[in-house]
Structure formats: structure tokens, C-alpha cells
Tab-separated table of C-alpha atoms in Angstrom:
chain	number	residue	atom	x	y	z
A	1	ALA	CA	125.320	101.784	60.091
A	2	GLN	CA	124.254	104.236	62.736
A	3	SER	CA	125.531	104.298	66.289
A	4	VAL	CA	125.310	106.483	69.364
A	5	THR	CA	127.694	106.947	72.277
A	6	GLN	CA	126.774	108.525	75.562
A	7	LEU	CA	130.079	109.648	76.930
A	8	ASP	CA	129.241	109.449	80.634
A	9	SER	CA	127.474	106.617	82.415
A	10	HIS	CA	126.884	108.855	85.467
A	11	VAL	CA	126.753	112.620	85.909
A	12	SER	CA	126.505	114.175	89.354
A	13	VAL	CA	125.478	117.818	89.897
A	14	SER	CA	124.236	120.008	92.706
A	15	GLU	CA	120.729	121.412	92.632
A	16	GLY	CA	120.707	124.778	90.866
A	17	THR	CA	123.860	124.128	88.807
A	18	PRO	CA	123.971	123.482	85.042
A	19	VAL	CA	123.501	120.046	83.530
A	20	LEU	CA	125.439	118.680	80.548
A	21	LEU	CA	124.818	115.165	79.238
A	22	ARG	CA	126.993	114.308	76.278
A	23	CYS	CA	126.023	112.319	73.201
A	24	ASN	CA	127.961	111.607	70.016
A	25	TYR	CA	126.458	109.852	67.049
A	26	SER	CA	127.468	108.246	63.802
A	27	SER	CA	125.225	108.169	60.764
A	28	SER	CA	125.760	107.923	57.028
A	29	TYR	CA	122.478	109.686	56.305
A	30	SER	CA	120.611	112.667	57.623
A	31	PRO	CA	119.778	111.496	61.130
A	32	SER	CA	116.979	112.234	63.497
A	33	LEU	CA	118.109	112.553	67.091
A	34	PHE	CA	116.193	112.265	70.325
A	35	TRP	CA	116.616	112.442	74.058
A	36	TYR	CA	114.419	110.364	76.334
A	37	VAL	CA	114.148	110.429	80.119
A	38	GLN	CA	113.324	107.479	82.338
A	39	HIS	CA	112.400	108.073	85.952
A	40	PRO	CA	112.681	105.160	88.389
A	41	ASN	CA	110.124	102.422	87.741
A	42	LYS	CA	108.675	104.338	84.804
A	43	GLY	CA	108.650	104.052	81.048
A	44	LEU	CA	110.622	106.348	78.750
A	45	GLN	CA	109.335	109.814	77.983
A	46	LEU	CA	110.355	111.921	74.999
A	47	LEU	CA	112.269	115.046	76.099
A	48	LEU	CA	113.057	116.562	72.717
A	49	LYS	CA	113.860	115.712	69.116
A	50	TYR	CA	115.869	117.030	66.197
A	51	THR	CA	114.583	116.282	62.707
A	52	SER	CA	116.560	118.573	60.356
A	53	ALA	CA	114.878	121.837	61.313
A	54	ALA	CA	116.437	124.264	63.810
A	55	THR	CA	119.722	122.979	65.244
A	56	LEU	CA	118.922	124.221	68.751
A	57	VAL	CA	116.021	122.194	70.041
A	58	LYS	CA	113.999	123.024	73.129
A	59	GLY	CA	112.253	120.305	75.065
A	60	ILE	CA	110.171	119.840	78.144
A	61	ASN	CA	111.198	120.763	81.692
A	62	GLY	CA	113.733	123.364	80.552
A	63	PHE	CA	116.013	120.992	78.665
A	64	GLU	CA	117.534	121.791	75.309
A	65	ALA	CA	120.009	120.215	72.919
A	66	GLU	CA	122.083	121.468	70.034
A	67	PHE	CA	122.726	119.464	66.893
A	68	LYS	CA	126.330	120.000	65.733
A	69	LYS	CA	126.955	118.183	62.505
A	70	SER	CA	130.666	119.062	62.357
A	71	GLU	CA	131.177	117.512	65.790
A	72	THR	CA	128.558	114.739	65.342
A	73	SER	CA	127.197	115.680	68.733
A	74	PHE	CA	123.798	116.220	70.300
A	75	HIS	CA	124.500	117.199	73.906
A	76	LEU	CA	121.648	117.762	76.341
A	77	THR	CA	121.769	120.796	78.635
A	78	LYS	CA	119.749	122.539	81.310
A	79	PRO	CA	120.749	125.816	82.996
A	80	SER	CA	119.719	124.837	86.505
A	81	ALA	CA	119.198	121.319	87.821
A	82	HIS	CA	116.225	120.396	89.954
A	83	MET	CA	115.939	117.426	92.272
A	84	SER	CA	113.165	116.048	90.066
A	85	ASP	CA	115.609	115.843	87.132
A	86	ALA	CA	117.339	112.844	88.729
A	87	ALA	CA	116.722	110.047	86.238
A	88	GLU	CA	118.239	107.993	83.438
A	89	TYR	CA	118.639	109.771	80.086
A	90	PHE	CA	118.911	108.094	76.712
A	91	CYS	CA	120.207	109.562	73.475
A	92	VAL	CA	118.729	107.969	70.342
A	93	VAL	CA	119.688	108.203	66.684
A	94	SER	CA	117.759	107.000	63.683
A	95	ASP	CA	118.174	107.371	59.950
A	96	GLN	CA	116.647	105.974	56.802
A	97	GLY	CA	119.504	103.652	56.043
A	98	ALA	CA	120.725	102.670	52.596
A	99	SER	CA	117.313	101.473	51.432
A	100	GLY	CA	115.625	104.773	52.218
A	101	GLY	CA	113.082	102.892	54.205
A	102	SER	CA	111.653	103.567	57.602
A	103	TYR	CA	113.771	104.818	60.432
A	104	ILE	CA	115.000	102.220	62.895
A	105	PRO	CA	116.321	103.738	66.122
A	106	THR	CA	119.513	102.956	68.009
A	107	PHE	CA	119.609	103.747	71.724
A	108	GLY	CA	122.620	104.845	73.713
A	109	ARG	CA	123.421	103.001	76.921
A	110	GLY	CA	122.096	105.755	79.099
A	111	THR	CA	123.432	108.390	81.482
A	112	SER	CA	122.310	108.416	85.070
A	113	LEU	CA	121.849	111.993	86.339
A	114	ILE	CA	122.300	112.383	90.091
A	115	VAL	CA	121.232	115.652	91.682
A	116	HIS	CA	122.531	116.547	95.149
A	117	PRO	CA	120.672	118.972	97.419
B	1	GLU	CA	94.231	109.260	77.084
B	2	ALA	CA	96.749	108.242	74.434
B	3	GLN	CA	98.829	105.428	75.813
B	4	VAL	CA	100.601	102.130	75.403
B	5	THR	CA	99.437	99.519	77.903
B	6	GLN	CA	101.547	96.551	78.867
B	7	ASN	CA	100.523	93.652	81.055
B	8	PRO	CA	101.584	92.363	83.434
B	9	ARG	CA	103.820	94.923	85.145
B	10	TYR	CA	105.642	92.242	87.104
B	11	LEU	CA	105.999	88.545	86.376
B	12	ILE	CA	107.968	85.765	88.001
B	13	THR	CA	107.986	82.469	86.158
B	14	VAL	CA	109.913	79.227	85.931
B	15	THR	CA	112.249	78.080	83.192
B	16	GLY	CA	110.436	76.577	80.235
B	17	LYS	CA	106.923	77.754	81.047
B	18	LYS	CA	105.482	79.614	78.068
B	19	LEU	CA	104.338	83.154	78.709
B	20	THR	CA	102.900	86.104	76.826
B	21	VAL	CA	103.344	89.780	77.602
B	22	THR	CA	100.577	91.847	76.065
B	23	CYS	CA	100.915	95.293	74.534
B	24	SER	CA	98.087	97.464	73.300
B	25	GLN	CA	98.008	101.045	71.981
B	26	ASN	CA	95.009	103.306	71.425
B	27	MET	CA	96.616	105.825	69.033
B	28	ASN	CA	96.134	103.929	65.747
B	29	HIS	CA	99.917	103.757	65.349
B	30	GLU	CA	101.308	101.647	62.526
B	31	TYR	CA	104.731	101.025	64.045
B	32	MET	CA	105.219	98.961	67.224
B	33	SER	CA	108.306	97.544	68.817
B	34	TRP	CA	109.586	95.535	71.784
B	35	TYR	CA	112.727	96.364	73.713
B	36	ARG	CA	114.540	94.823	76.622
B	37	GLN	CA	116.508	96.932	79.048
B	38	ASP	CA	119.448	95.518	80.975
B	39	PRO	CA	121.883	97.367	83.272
B	40	GLY	CA	124.753	98.890	81.333
B	41	LEU	CA	123.350	97.814	77.970
B	42	GLY	CA	120.626	100.394	77.427
B	43	LEU	CA	117.622	99.366	75.341
B	44	ARG	CA	117.960	96.652	72.754
B	45	GLN	CA	115.312	96.004	70.159
B	46	ILE	CA	113.789	92.520	70.095
B	47	TYR	CA	111.208	92.722	67.304
B	48	TYR	CA	109.331	95.433	65.498
B	49	SER	CA	106.280	95.662	63.309
B	50	MET	CA	105.645	98.154	60.514
B	51	ASN	CA	101.947	97.314	60.318
B	52	VAL	CA	99.449	94.456	60.614
B	53	GLU	CA	101.001	91.118	59.622
B	54	VAL	CA	104.401	92.783	59.044
B	55	THR	CA	107.060	91.958	61.631
B	56	ASP	CA	110.830	91.819	61.612
B	57	LYS	CA	113.714	90.952	63.889
B	58	GLY	CA	115.569	93.530	65.893
B	59	ASP	CA	118.980	93.144	67.474
B	60	VAL	CA	118.187	90.390	69.993
B	61	PRO	CA	115.288	88.240	68.678
B	62	GLU	CA	116.480	84.825	69.863
B	63	GLY	CA	114.024	83.152	72.221
B	64	TYR	CA	111.149	85.500	71.407
B	65	LYS	CA	108.166	85.524	69.073
B	66	VAL	CA	105.689	88.227	68.163
B	67	SER	CA	102.516	88.562	66.171
B	68	ARG	CA	100.567	91.512	64.775
B	69	LYS	CA	97.091	90.337	63.871
B	70	GLU	CA	95.459	93.623	64.818
B	71	LYS	CA	96.825	97.127	64.567
B	72	ARG	CA	96.457	97.911	68.242
B	73	ASN	CA	98.019	94.738	69.710
B	74	PHE	CA	101.574	93.433	69.598
B	75	PRO	CA	102.126	90.587	72.069
B	76	LEU	CA	105.557	89.269	72.985
B	77	ILE	CA	105.755	85.507	73.390
B	78	LEU	CA	108.428	83.548	75.204
B	79	GLU	CA	107.910	79.921	74.209
B	80	SER	CA	110.465	78.503	76.642
B	81	PRO	CA	111.788	81.221	78.929
B	82	SER	CA	115.293	80.949	80.326
B	83	PRO	CA	117.005	82.870	83.153
B	84	ASN	CA	118.948	85.024	80.658
B	85	GLN	CA	115.625	86.507	79.590
B	86	THR	CA	115.202	88.049	83.018
B	87	SER	CA	114.934	91.719	82.144
B	88	LEU	CA	112.781	94.829	81.962
B	89	TYR	CA	110.695	94.859	78.799
B	90	PHE	CA	109.160	97.850	77.047
B	91	CYS	CA	106.643	98.055	74.278
B	92	ALA	CA	106.547	101.203	72.158
B	93	SER	CA	104.546	102.562	69.253
B	94	SER	CA	104.873	105.331	66.702
B	95	THR	CA	102.826	106.838	63.901
B	96	GLY	CA	103.710	107.513	60.280
B	97	GLY	CA	105.263	104.052	59.866
B	98	ALA	CA	108.601	105.594	60.763
B	99	PHE	CA	110.215	106.472	64.036
B	100	GLY	CA	112.186	109.361	62.666
B	101	TYR	CA	109.786	112.277	62.906
B	102	TYR	CA	107.504	111.488	65.771
B	103	GLY	CA	109.326	109.430	68.327
B	104	TYR	CA	107.931	106.620	70.349
B	105	THR	CA	105.274	106.387	73.015
B	106	PHE	CA	106.451	103.829	75.567
B	107	GLY	CA	104.545	101.521	77.853
B	108	SER	CA	105.335	101.460	81.570
B	109	GLY	CA	107.362	98.271	81.311
B	110	THR	CA	107.151	94.642	82.381
B	111	ARG	CA	109.711	93.349	84.835
B	112	LEU	CA	110.201	89.650	84.108
B	113	THR	CA	112.109	87.257	86.326
B	114	VAL	CA	112.771	83.709	85.141
B	115	VAL	CA	113.937	81.291	87.839
């Protein structure tokens, strides 16, 4: 069975400093991994995705994530935080499962990013 | 504009009064799903549908029903709502019949309060 753990429920940074949101996953098959962002009172928006191509994935708004199979991690980073980055971030894993059927995703519990002026 | 539309955005209802939350997508996606979001628990899948007339339970299906009579619509039905179903609900859709390669498009959410 697949699972995903977001290691921090809250991360607080100052504007202009780097952002690191940590995600570890467990999967018995070749997983696909995603990061979503949810701004207050909004739906979820896809930031980036890894689907077995390049291990360093670039997303929207300057975010990127690196797939590290040996560490079973998919941490989200950004060189310089902006006030508009304050939101909830979700790491998601999905794999084909034993049956080789369609991918069913599992969501992490979310990390709240707080950006101070 | 490609989108998933949920209605209503906000709903307050009383225990036991049947309600339906509608979800419609205009992208011809095969795969649709309902999630509920609760503080500290992230998103939990209620039901999903691989295509028309094909639905299956997610992680927390108790107290909910769904139907998929048309490709674009995937309503969520609460036959007898209870206060523990107070939550933020999201509908999502995806193409290719599989979430893995394309990701979801999410609706804006429905905030349901059951008193």
C-alpha cells in the first residue's frame, strides 16, 4: 500500500528566504508524485508532478521538487519566498497497485506555509 | 475555460434532511472523485468513478452516495446528513482514466455545515 508523510504541519519563513517543505512517501511500485497548493477559500491547484522522467521537476511560481528514490523523498523547494506563497501545500503519491490498474492517489495531511514580511 | 464546477459553495442544513452537491466538468474527463477535507486530516477520498456507470468506494464512503449517469456529472448525495459530515468537500476530475500522469483538476469546494 502507498502512503505519504508530510514531515511538518507548519513551516514559517521570512519573505525572500528559501522554502523547504518535506515529503516522504512509501510505494511498492513506481510512483507518481505531485505537489498541490491550496490558497485560503480556494480549491487545490497542481504545482508540479513527477512521473518517472527527470528527477528534478520544475513547477509553477518558481517551485521545484527532486525525486530521490534512495531516500523515498519528494521535497518541495523555492529559492526565495514571496508573501503570495502563503498557503497550504499537499504532497500526493499514486501508483498502479498490485493489479496494475488505474492510479489511486493518497494525499498527505498538508503543510501550512507562513511567510513573514 | 476548462473547469470543475461545484454547487453550492456554502450550505447549512439540518440533520436528516437529504441533500445533493452537484459537480460538473467540461473537459471530457473519464475519472472523477469526491474528497472531504478536515483540519489535520488532509483530503480523504469518499467515492470515485472511472467512467459512466462505474463507481467505487474511497476511504470514507459511509453516509454518502454517488452516481455517474453522464460523463460530465458526478453528484454527491447525503441521504441523511449528520453533524460529523460537516466538512469542506471537493470534486475533482482527471483524464486518461488514471490519475498518475495528468493530475486532477479540482472544483472550488463546498463548505457544508450540518446542525
